[in-house]
Tab-separated table of N, CA and C in Angstrom:
chain	number	residue	atom	x	y	z
A	17	MET	N	2.858	-55.303	167.487
A	17	MET	CA	3.021	-54.204	166.558
A	17	MET	C	3.326	-54.793	165.177
A	18	ASN	N	2.519	-54.447	164.194
A	18	ASN	CA	2.809	-54.941	162.845
A	18	ASN	C	3.763	-53.981	162.134
A	19	SER	N	4.250	-54.377	160.960
A	19	SER	CA	5.274	-53.585	160.276
A	19	SER	C	4.750	-52.213	159.875
A	20	ASP	N	3.473	-52.101	159.523
A	20	ASP	CA	2.926	-50.793	159.173
A	20	ASP	C	3.010	-49.846	160.358
A	21	ASP	N	2.690	-50.328	161.538
A	21	ASP	CA	2.776	-49.500	162.742
A	21	ASP	C	4.220	-49.090	163.003
A	22	ARG	N	5.136	-50.014	162.856
A	22	ARG	CA	6.546	-49.740	163.117
A	22	ARG	C	7.058	-48.660	162.160
A	23	LEU	N	6.731	-48.759	160.893
A	23	LEU	CA	7.190	-47.783	159.906
A	23	LEU	C	6.599	-46.404	160.170
A	24	ARG	N	5.356	-46.365	160.580
A	24	ARG	CA	4.702	-45.077	160.824
A	24	ARG	C	5.165	-44.436	162.135
A	25	GLN	N	5.939	-45.142	162.914
A	25	GLN	CA	6.460	-44.570	164.157
A	25	GLN	C	7.897	-44.077	164.003
A	26	ARG	N	8.460	-44.214	162.837
A	26	ARG	CA	9.831	-43.781	162.585
A	26	ARG	C	9.813	-42.379	161.975
A	27	ALA	N	10.258	-41.401	162.763
A	27	ALA	CA	10.258	-40.014	162.283
A	27	ALA	C	11.052	-39.881	160.985
A	28	SER	N	12.162	-40.575	160.873
A	28	SER	CA	12.994	-40.473	159.671
A	28	SER	C	12.217	-40.901	158.432
A	29	ARG	N	11.460	-41.969	158.556
A	29	ARG	CA	10.672	-42.446	157.411
A	29	ARG	C	9.562	-41.458	157.076
A	30	LEU	N	8.883	-40.972	158.102
A	30	LEU	CA	7.801	-40.015	157.873
A	30	LEU	C	8.324	-38.726	157.234
A	31	LEU	N	9.451	-38.228	157.753
A	31	LEU	CA	10.046	-37.022	157.169
A	31	LEU	C	10.420	-37.251	155.707
A	32	SER	N	10.979	-38.410	155.423
A	32	SER	CA	11.372	-38.733	154.056
A	32	SER	C	10.168	-38.787	153.124
A	33	GLN	N	9.101	-39.422	153.569
A	33	GLN	CA	7.904	-39.529	152.734
A	33	GLN	C	7.243	-38.171	152.516
A	34	VAL	N	7.172	-37.364	153.565
A	34	VAL	CA	6.592	-36.028	153.409
A	34	VAL	C	7.485	-35.177	152.511
A	35	ALA	N	8.809	-35.285	152.656
A	35	ALA	CA	9.729	-34.529	151.811
A	35	ALA	C	9.555	-34.902	150.340
A	36	THR	N	9.379	-36.178	150.057
A	36	THR	CA	9.177	-36.623	148.679
A	36	THR	C	7.903	-36.019	148.101
A	37	ARG	N	6.834	-36.072	148.880
A	37	ARG	CA	5.558	-35.502	148.411
A	37	ARG	C	5.658	-33.982	148.281
A	38	SER	N	6.341	-33.353	149.221
A	38	SER	CA	6.522	-31.907	149.176
A	38	SER	C	7.311	-31.504	147.934
A	39	ASP	N	8.423	-32.179	147.671
A	39	ASP	CA	9.228	-31.874	146.482
A	39	ASP	C	8.406	-31.992	145.208
A	40	ARG	N	7.635	-33.052	145.105
A	40	ARG	CA	6.837	-33.261	143.909
A	40	ARG	C	5.820	-32.119	143.748
A	41	LEU	N	5.106	-31.803	144.822
A	41	LEU	CA	4.097	-30.751	144.786
A	41	LEU	C	4.724	-29.403	144.433
A	42	ILE	N	5.820	-29.059	145.093
A	42	ILE	CA	6.472	-27.764	144.860
A	42	ILE	C	7.066	-27.699	143.457
A	43	ASN	N	7.750	-28.756	143.031
A	43	ASN	CA	8.346	-28.753	141.683
A	43	ASN	C	7.284	-28.621	140.603
A	44	GLU	N	6.196	-29.357	140.735
A	44	GLU	CA	5.122	-29.279	139.735
A	44	GLU	C	4.450	-27.909	139.763
A	45	GLY	N	4.217	-27.386	140.963
A	45	GLY	CA	3.578	-26.079	141.084
A	45	GLY	C	4.436	-24.956	140.533
A	46	LEU	N	5.725	-24.999	140.833
A	46	LEU	CA	6.614	-23.969	140.305
A	46	LEU	C	6.780	-24.106	138.789
A	47	ALA	N	6.760	-25.328	138.287
A	47	ALA	CA	6.850	-25.526	136.833
A	47	ALA	C	5.672	-24.851	136.125
A	48	GLN	N	4.507	-24.886	136.746
A	48	GLN	CA	3.337	-24.202	136.164
A	48	GLN	C	3.543	-22.691	136.132
A	49	ALA	N	4.379	-22.188	137.027
A	49	ALA	CA	4.712	-20.760	137.054
A	49	ALA	C	5.989	-20.480	136.255
A	50	ASP	N	6.441	-21.462	135.462
A	50	ASP	CA	7.652	-21.364	134.650
A	50	ASP	C	8.876	-21.033	135.509
A	51	ALA	N	8.989	-21.743	136.627
A	51	ALA	CA	10.114	-21.526	137.534
A	51	ALA	C	10.536	-22.862	138.133
A	52	ARG	N	11.680	-22.821	138.795
A	52	ARG	CA	12.178	-23.989	139.516
A	52	ARG	C	12.493	-23.566	140.944
A	53	LYS	N	12.590	-24.558	141.841
A	53	LYS	CA	12.822	-24.219	143.251
A	53	LYS	C	14.135	-23.482	143.437
A	54	TRP	N	15.137	-23.749	142.593
A	54	TRP	CA	16.404	-23.044	142.727
A	54	TRP	C	16.269	-21.585	142.312
A	55	HIS	N	15.389	-21.302	141.344
A	55	HIS	CA	15.136	-19.906	140.974
A	55	HIS	C	14.615	-19.157	142.198
A	56	TYR	N	13.646	-19.773	142.850
A	56	TYR	CA	13.061	-19.139	144.032
A	56	TYR	C	14.124	-18.940	145.113
A	57	ALA	N	14.929	-19.941	145.366
A	57	ALA	CA	15.939	-19.851	146.420
A	57	ALA	C	16.904	-18.697	146.164
A	58	VAL	N	17.358	-18.541	144.936
A	58	VAL	CA	18.294	-17.467	144.611
A	58	VAL	C	17.615	-16.107	144.734
A	59	LEU	N	16.431	-15.973	144.160
A	59	LEU	CA	15.725	-14.691	144.229
A	59	LEU	C	15.415	-14.311	145.672
A	60	ALA	N	14.954	-15.267	146.459
A	60	ALA	CA	14.631	-14.982	147.865
A	60	ALA	C	15.892	-14.591	148.634
A	61	SER	N	16.989	-15.276	148.386
A	61	SER	CA	18.240	-14.962	149.073
A	61	SER	C	18.713	-13.553	148.728
A	62	LEU	N	18.642	-13.212	147.456
A	62	LEU	CA	19.070	-11.876	147.037
A	62	LEU	C	18.170	-10.793	147.628
A	63	GLN	N	16.884	-11.047	147.669
A	63	GLN	CA	15.948	-10.075	148.229
A	63	GLN	C	16.150	-9.933	149.736
A	64	ASP	N	16.310	-11.043	150.424
A	64	ASP	CA	16.392	-11.021	151.887
A	64	ASP	C	17.755	-10.582	152.420
A	65	PHE	N	18.833	-10.936	151.715
A	65	PHE	CA	20.170	-10.696	152.248
A	65	PHE	C	21.032	-9.781	151.388
A	66	GLY	N	20.524	-9.381	150.232
A	66	GLY	CA	21.246	-8.446	149.388
A	66	GLY	C	22.143	-9.114	148.367
A	67	PRO	N	22.798	-8.297	147.549
A	67	PRO	CA	23.678	-8.794	146.492
A	67	PRO	C	24.750	-9.724	147.053
A	68	ALA	N	25.199	-10.637	146.197
A	68	ALA	CA	26.183	-11.621	146.652
A	68	ALA	C	26.966	-12.165	145.473
A	69	SER	N	28.116	-12.727	145.799
A	69	SER	CA	28.897	-13.447	144.800
A	69	SER	C	28.229	-14.801	144.554
A	70	GLN	N	28.657	-15.443	143.498
A	70	GLN	CA	28.143	-16.781	143.192
A	70	GLN	C	28.448	-17.745	144.335
A	71	ALA	N	29.652	-17.670	144.893
A	71	ALA	CA	30.030	-18.558	145.999
A	71	ALA	C	29.167	-18.308	147.230
A	72	ALA	N	28.913	-17.035	147.538
A	72	ALA	CA	28.074	-16.718	148.700
A	72	ALA	C	26.641	-17.203	148.475
A	73	LEU	N	26.136	-17.046	147.267
A	73	LEU	CA	24.782	-17.534	146.962
A	73	LEU	C	24.711	-19.046	147.094
A	74	SER	N	25.750	-19.721	146.661
A	74	SER	CA	25.796	-21.177	146.788
A	74	SER	C	25.704	-21.579	148.251
A	75	LYS	N	26.458	-20.902	149.087
A	75	LYS	CA	26.467	-21.205	150.524
A	75	LYS	C	25.100	-20.883	151.151
A	76	ARG	N	24.535	-19.733	150.797
A	76	ARG	CA	23.252	-19.305	151.364
A	76	ARG	C	22.101	-20.245	151.009
A	77	THR	N	22.104	-20.728	149.779
A	77	THR	CA	20.955	-21.476	149.262
A	77	THR	C	21.113	-22.984	149.313
A	78	GLY	N	22.349	-23.461	149.467
A	78	GLY	CA	22.584	-24.901	149.433
A	78	GLY	C	22.662	-25.455	148.025
A	79	ILE	N	22.729	-24.592	147.039
A	79	ILE	CA	22.865	-25.023	145.640
A	79	ILE	C	24.358	-25.241	145.375
A	80	TYR	N	24.706	-26.411	144.843
A	80	TYR	CA	26.106	-26.687	144.527
A	80	TYR	C	26.659	-25.602	143.614
A	81	ARG	N	27.917	-25.243	143.849
A	81	ARG	CA	28.548	-24.189	143.048
A	81	ARG	C	28.498	-24.521	141.563
A	82	SER	N	28.694	-25.794	141.225
A	82	SER	CA	28.679	-26.189	139.815
A	82	SER	C	27.292	-26.008	139.195
A	83	ASP	N	26.229	-26.140	139.987
A	83	ASP	CA	24.864	-25.946	139.491
A	83	ASP	C	24.460	-24.473	139.492
A	84	MET	N	25.096	-23.680	140.346
A	84	MET	CA	24.728	-22.275	140.477
A	84	MET	C	24.910	-21.514	139.174
A	85	VAL	N	25.947	-21.838	138.419
A	85	VAL	CA	26.196	-21.152	137.146
A	85	VAL	C	24.978	-21.275	136.236
A	86	GLY	N	24.447	-22.476	136.107
A	86	GLY	CA	23.284	-22.689	135.254
A	86	GLY	C	22.059	-21.950	135.760
A	87	VAL	N	21.845	-21.970	137.062
A	87	VAL	CA	20.695	-21.264	137.644
A	87	VAL	C	20.819	-19.769	137.368
A	88	LEU	N	22.015	-19.223	137.600
A	88	LEU	CA	22.212	-17.790	137.361
A	88	LEU	C	22.100	-17.438	135.884
A	89	ASN	N	22.565	-18.328	135.011
A	89	ASN	CA	22.400	-18.086	133.572
A	89	ASN	C	20.922	-18.017	133.201
A	90	GLU	N	20.120	-18.942	133.741
A	90	GLU	CA	18.682	-18.925	133.465
A	90	GLU	C	18.036	-17.650	133.980
A	91	LEU	N	18.381	-17.257	135.204
A	91	LEU	CA	17.795	-16.048	135.789
A	91	LEU	C	18.245	-14.794	135.044
A	92	ALA	N	19.506	-14.751	134.634
A	92	ALA	CA	20.011	-13.595	133.886
A	92	ALA	C	19.352	-13.515	132.508
A	93	GLN	N	19.181	-14.669	131.871
A	93	GLN	CA	18.530	-14.691	130.552
A	93	GLN	C	17.102	-14.148	130.641
A	94	ARG	N	16.444	-14.397	131.760
A	94	ARG	CA	15.076	-13.901	131.977
A	94	ARG	C	15.071	-12.485	132.564
A	95	GLN	N	16.247	-11.919	132.745
A	95	GLN	CA	16.443	-10.577	133.296
A	95	GLN	C	15.900	-10.447	134.727
A	96	LEU	N	16.026	-11.542	135.487
A	96	LEU	CA	15.564	-11.546	136.869
A	96	LEU	C	16.690	-11.214	137.841
A	97	VAL	N	17.941	-11.342	137.368
A	97	VAL	CA	19.104	-10.933	138.143
A	97	VAL	C	20.038	-10.158	137.230
A	98	GLU	N	20.905	-9.391	137.873
A	98	GLU	CA	21.920	-8.641	137.138
A	98	GLU	C	23.282	-9.037	137.686
A	99	ARG	N	24.243	-9.128	136.765
A	99	ARG	CA	25.623	-9.437	137.143
A	99	ARG	C	26.467	-8.192	136.894
A	100	ALA	N	27.358	-7.904	137.839
A	100	ALA	CA	28.289	-6.788	137.666
A	100	ALA	C	29.620	-7.194	138.290
A	101	PRO	N	30.710	-6.713	137.736
A	101	PRO	CA	32.012	-7.033	138.325
A	101	PRO	C	32.074	-6.559	139.786
A	102	ASP	N	32.668	-7.382	140.616
A	102	ASP	CA	32.864	-7.046	142.027
A	102	ASP	C	33.952	-5.974	142.099
A	103	PRO	N	33.644	-4.813	142.672
A	103	PRO	CA	34.661	-3.755	142.728
A	103	PRO	C	35.889	-4.154	143.556
A	104	ASP	N	35.723	-5.119	144.469
A	104	ASP	CA	36.844	-5.558	145.306
A	104	ASP	C	37.661	-6.680	144.670
A	105	ASP	N	37.071	-7.361	143.690
A	105	ASP	CA	37.752	-8.493	143.050
A	105	ASP	C	37.175	-8.657	141.646
A	106	GLN	N	37.856	-8.117	140.662
A	106	GLN	CA	37.367	-8.101	139.282
A	106	GLN	C	37.214	-9.504	138.676
A	107	ARG	N	37.750	-10.527	139.353
A	107	ARG	CA	37.636	-11.891	138.832
A	107	ARG	C	36.263	-12.493	139.079
A	108	ARG	N	35.471	-11.872	139.941
A	108	ARG	CA	34.154	-12.430	140.232
A	108	ARG	C	33.077	-11.370	140.029
A	109	ASN	N	31.847	-11.864	139.932
A	109	ASN	CA	30.694	-10.993	139.747
A	109	ASN	C	29.886	-10.903	141.037
A	110	VAL	N	29.201	-9.797	141.164
A	110	VAL	CA	28.212	-9.631	142.222
A	110	VAL	C	26.845	-9.757	141.549
A	111	ILE	N	25.993	-10.591	142.143
A	111	ILE	CA	24.664	-10.835	141.597
A	111	ILE	C	23.663	-10.017	142.410
A	112	THR	N	22.763	-9.344	141.694
A	112	THR	CA	21.731	-8.509	142.316
A	112	THR	C	20.385	-8.869	141.717
A	113	ILE	N	19.346	-8.858	142.529
A	113	ILE	CA	17.998	-9.090	142.012
A	113	ILE	C	17.542	-7.833	141.260
A	114	SER	N	16.905	-8.035	140.124
A	114	SER	CA	16.413	-6.921	139.318
A	114	SER	C	14.982	-6.578	139.721
A	115	THR	N	14.466	-5.514	139.166
A	115	THR	CA	13.065	-5.141	139.404
A	115	THR	C	12.150	-6.261	138.922
A	116	ALA	N	12.444	-6.814	137.754
A	116	ALA	CA	11.648	-7.940	137.241
A	116	ALA	C	11.774	-9.146	138.163
A	117	GLY	N	12.958	-9.341	138.739
A	117	GLY	CA	13.169	-10.440	139.681
A	117	GLY	C	12.339	-10.276	140.940
A	118	ARG	N	12.223	-9.036	141.434
A	118	ARG	CA	11.380	-8.791	142.614
A	118	ARG	C	9.916	-9.066	142.298
A	119	ARG	N	9.471	-8.681	141.104
A	119	ARG	CA	8.075	-8.990	140.696
A	119	ARG	C	7.865	-10.495	140.608
A	120	GLN	N	8.826	-11.202	140.008
A	120	GLN	CA	8.721	-12.665	139.887
A	120	GLN	C	8.717	-13.311	141.270
A	121	LEU	N	9.534	-12.807	142.176
A	121	LEU	CA	9.585	-13.351	143.530
A	121	LEU	C	8.218	-13.193	144.214
A	122	ARG	N	7.581	-12.063	144.053
A	122	ARG	CA	6.240	-11.873	144.644
A	122	ARG	C	5.243	-12.874	144.052
A	123	ARG	N	5.319	-13.111	142.739
A	123	ARG	CA	4.439	-14.113	142.104
A	123	ARG	C	4.718	-15.506	142.652
A	124	LEU	N	5.999	-15.834	142.792
A	124	LEU	CA	6.369	-17.159	143.298
A	124	LEU	C	5.984	-17.316	144.765
A	125	ASP	N	6.090	-16.246	145.551
A	125	ASP	CA	5.635	-16.304	146.944
A	125	ASP	C	4.152	-16.665	147.006
A	126	LYS	N	3.353	-16.047	146.153
A	126	LYS	CA	1.910	-16.348	146.131
A	126	LYS	C	1.666	-17.796	145.715
A	127	ALA	N	2.387	-18.248	144.700
A	127	ALA	CA	2.238	-19.638	144.247
A	127	ALA	C	2.641	-20.602	145.355
A	128	LEU	N	3.747	-20.318	146.037
A	128	LEU	CA	4.204	-21.196	147.115
A	128	LEU	C	3.258	-21.157	148.314
A	129	ASP	N	2.675	-20.004	148.594
A	129	ASP	CA	1.679	-19.936	149.673
A	129	ASP	C	0.535	-20.908	149.393
A	130	ALA	N	0.056	-20.916	148.156
A	130	ALA	CA	-1.039	-21.821	147.787
A	130	ALA	C	-0.585	-23.277	147.854
A	131	LEU	N	0.629	-23.557	147.403
A	131	LEU	CA	1.152	-24.925	147.449
A	131	LEU	C	1.348	-25.398	148.885
A	132	HIS	N	1.825	-24.512	149.744
A	132	HIS	CA	1.989	-24.879	151.150
A	132	HIS	C	0.639	-25.104	151.821
A	133	ASP	N	-0.360	-24.316	151.431
A	133	ASP	CA	-1.717	-24.551	151.957
A	133	ASP	C	-2.187	-25.958	151.590
A	134	GLU	N	-1.879	-26.375	150.371
A	134	GLU	CA	-2.246	-27.728	149.935
A	134	GLU	C	-1.454	-28.781	150.701
A	135	LEU	N	-0.153	-28.585	150.823
A	135	LEU	CA	0.708	-29.535	151.512
A	135	LEU	C	0.320	-29.685	152.983
A	136	LEU	N	0.016	-28.572	153.630
A	136	LEU	CA	-0.226	-28.568	155.071
A	136	LEU	C	-1.715	-28.501	155.414
A	137	ALA	N	-2.570	-28.853	154.464
A	137	ALA	CA	-4.019	-28.733	154.631
A	137	ALA	C	-4.562	-29.317	155.933
A	138	PRO	N	-4.087	-30.462	156.407
A	138	PRO	CA	-4.676	-31.013	157.628
A	138	PRO	C	-4.291	-30.275	158.914
A	139	LEU	N	-3.349	-29.338	158.828
A	139	LEU	CA	-2.869	-28.647	160.021
A	139	LEU	C	-3.479	-27.253	160.124
A	140	ASP	N	-3.809	-26.845	161.358
A	140	ASP	CA	-4.284	-25.467	161.540
A	140	ASP	C	-3.065	-24.543	161.628
A	141	ALA	N	-3.301	-23.237	161.722
A	141	ALA	CA	-2.211	-22.254	161.695
A	141	ALA	C	-1.203	-22.478	162.821
A	142	ALA	N	-1.673	-22.767	164.019
A	142	ALA	CA	-0.766	-22.988	165.151
A	142	ALA	C	0.081	-24.243	164.921
A	143	GLU	N	-0.518	-25.286	164.394
A	143	GLU	CA	0.231	-26.521	164.114
A	143	GLU	C	1.265	-26.292	163.019
A	144	ARG	N	0.914	-25.489	162.011
A	144	ARG	CA	1.869	-25.179	160.941
A	144	ARG	C	3.072	-24.428	161.504
A	145	ASP	N	2.799	-23.439	162.355
A	145	ASP	CA	3.886	-22.684	162.981
A	145	ASP	C	4.761	-23.597	163.835
A	146	GLN	N	4.115	-24.485	164.579
A	146	GLN	CA	4.858	-25.416	165.442
A	146	GLN	C	5.719	-26.357	164.592
A	147	LEU	N	5.161	-26.856	163.507
A	147	LEU	CA	5.918	-27.745	162.623
A	147	LEU	C	7.155	-27.027	162.083
A	148	VAL	N	6.992	-25.804	161.630
A	148	VAL	CA	8.127	-25.049	161.104
A	148	VAL	C	9.171	-24.828	162.193
A	149	ARG	N	8.755	-24.491	163.400
A	149	ARG	CA	9.702	-24.304	164.506
A	149	ARG	C	10.463	-25.599	164.796
A	150	LEU	N	9.753	-26.717	164.836
A	150	LEU	CA	10.396	-27.994	165.133
A	150	LEU	C	11.366	-28.410	164.027
A	151	LEU	N	10.959	-28.261	162.790
A	151	LEU	CA	11.843	-28.615	161.674
A	151	LEU	C	13.070	-27.710	161.651
A	152	THR	N	12.879	-26.432	161.940
A	152	THR	CA	13.996	-25.493	161.996
A	152	THR	C	14.966	-25.889	163.103
A	153	ARG	N	14.429	-26.271	164.237
A	153	ARG	CA	15.275	-26.698	165.355
A	153	ARG	C	16.097	-27.934	164.980
A	154	LEU	N	15.457	-28.896	164.333
A	154	LEU	CA	16.175	-30.094	163.892
A	154	LEU	C	17.279	-29.730	162.885
A	155	LEU	N	16.935	-28.929	161.920
A	155	LEU	CA	17.894	-28.557	160.892
A	155	LEU	C	19.054	-27.775	161.490
A	156	ASP	N	18.756	-26.809	162.353
A	156	ASP	CA	19.816	-26.027	162.985
A	156	ASP	C	20.747	-26.933	163.804
A	157	HIS	N	20.170	-27.881	164.502
A	157	HIS	CA	20.976	-28.813	165.301
A	157	HIS	C	21.943	-29.603	164.403
A	158	HIS	N	21.425	-30.111	163.303
A	158	HIS	CA	22.241	-30.957	162.432
A	158	HIS	C	23.176	-30.170	161.538
A	159	ASP	N	22.925	-28.850	161.401
A	159	ASP	CA	23.834	-27.989	160.645
A	159	ASP	C	24.925	-27.381	161.515
A	160	SER	N	24.771	-27.499	162.841
A	160	SER	CA	25.747	-26.874	163.729
A	160	SER	C	27.045	-27.675	163.736
A	161	PRO	N	28.158	-26.983	163.970
A	161	PRO	CA	29.450	-27.694	164.025
A	161	PRO	C	29.436	-28.757	165.124
A	162	GLY	N	30.024	-29.869	164.826
A	162	GLY	CA	30.132	-30.953	165.811
A	162	GLY	C	28.950	-31.903	165.817
A	163	SER	N	27.960	-31.671	164.955
A	163	SER	CA	26.832	-32.618	164.949
A	163	SER	C	26.962	-33.622	163.839
């Protein structure tokens, strides 16, 4: 077995290389749509799970709390989210997706669909579904307590 064969048999290396290519493709594609992956993550989270505090959004999306402020400022400046005082705790805000944010999310979904088609081009629909199931299983395992 030569070193090329050995490297190509390591799932960790393959995942890392695909992740690098995926990040580049997604970041460049979203930049063409005047967006960033964190914009999409926040908008999708708000649409799928409803209004949330900044801390809850950070937890839902995996965006560091210190970075979330900047992301929310960008989205608010573009009128894609709305901030309102939390009726239960006036010290924090509740973030809600706006009508413009829902329109932007639909545009970004279409852009990401095309980017994913490019990323996953060699796989048929069943293989794509299987890949997502397997990656989800791995992620859930490593995110569970005690792992």
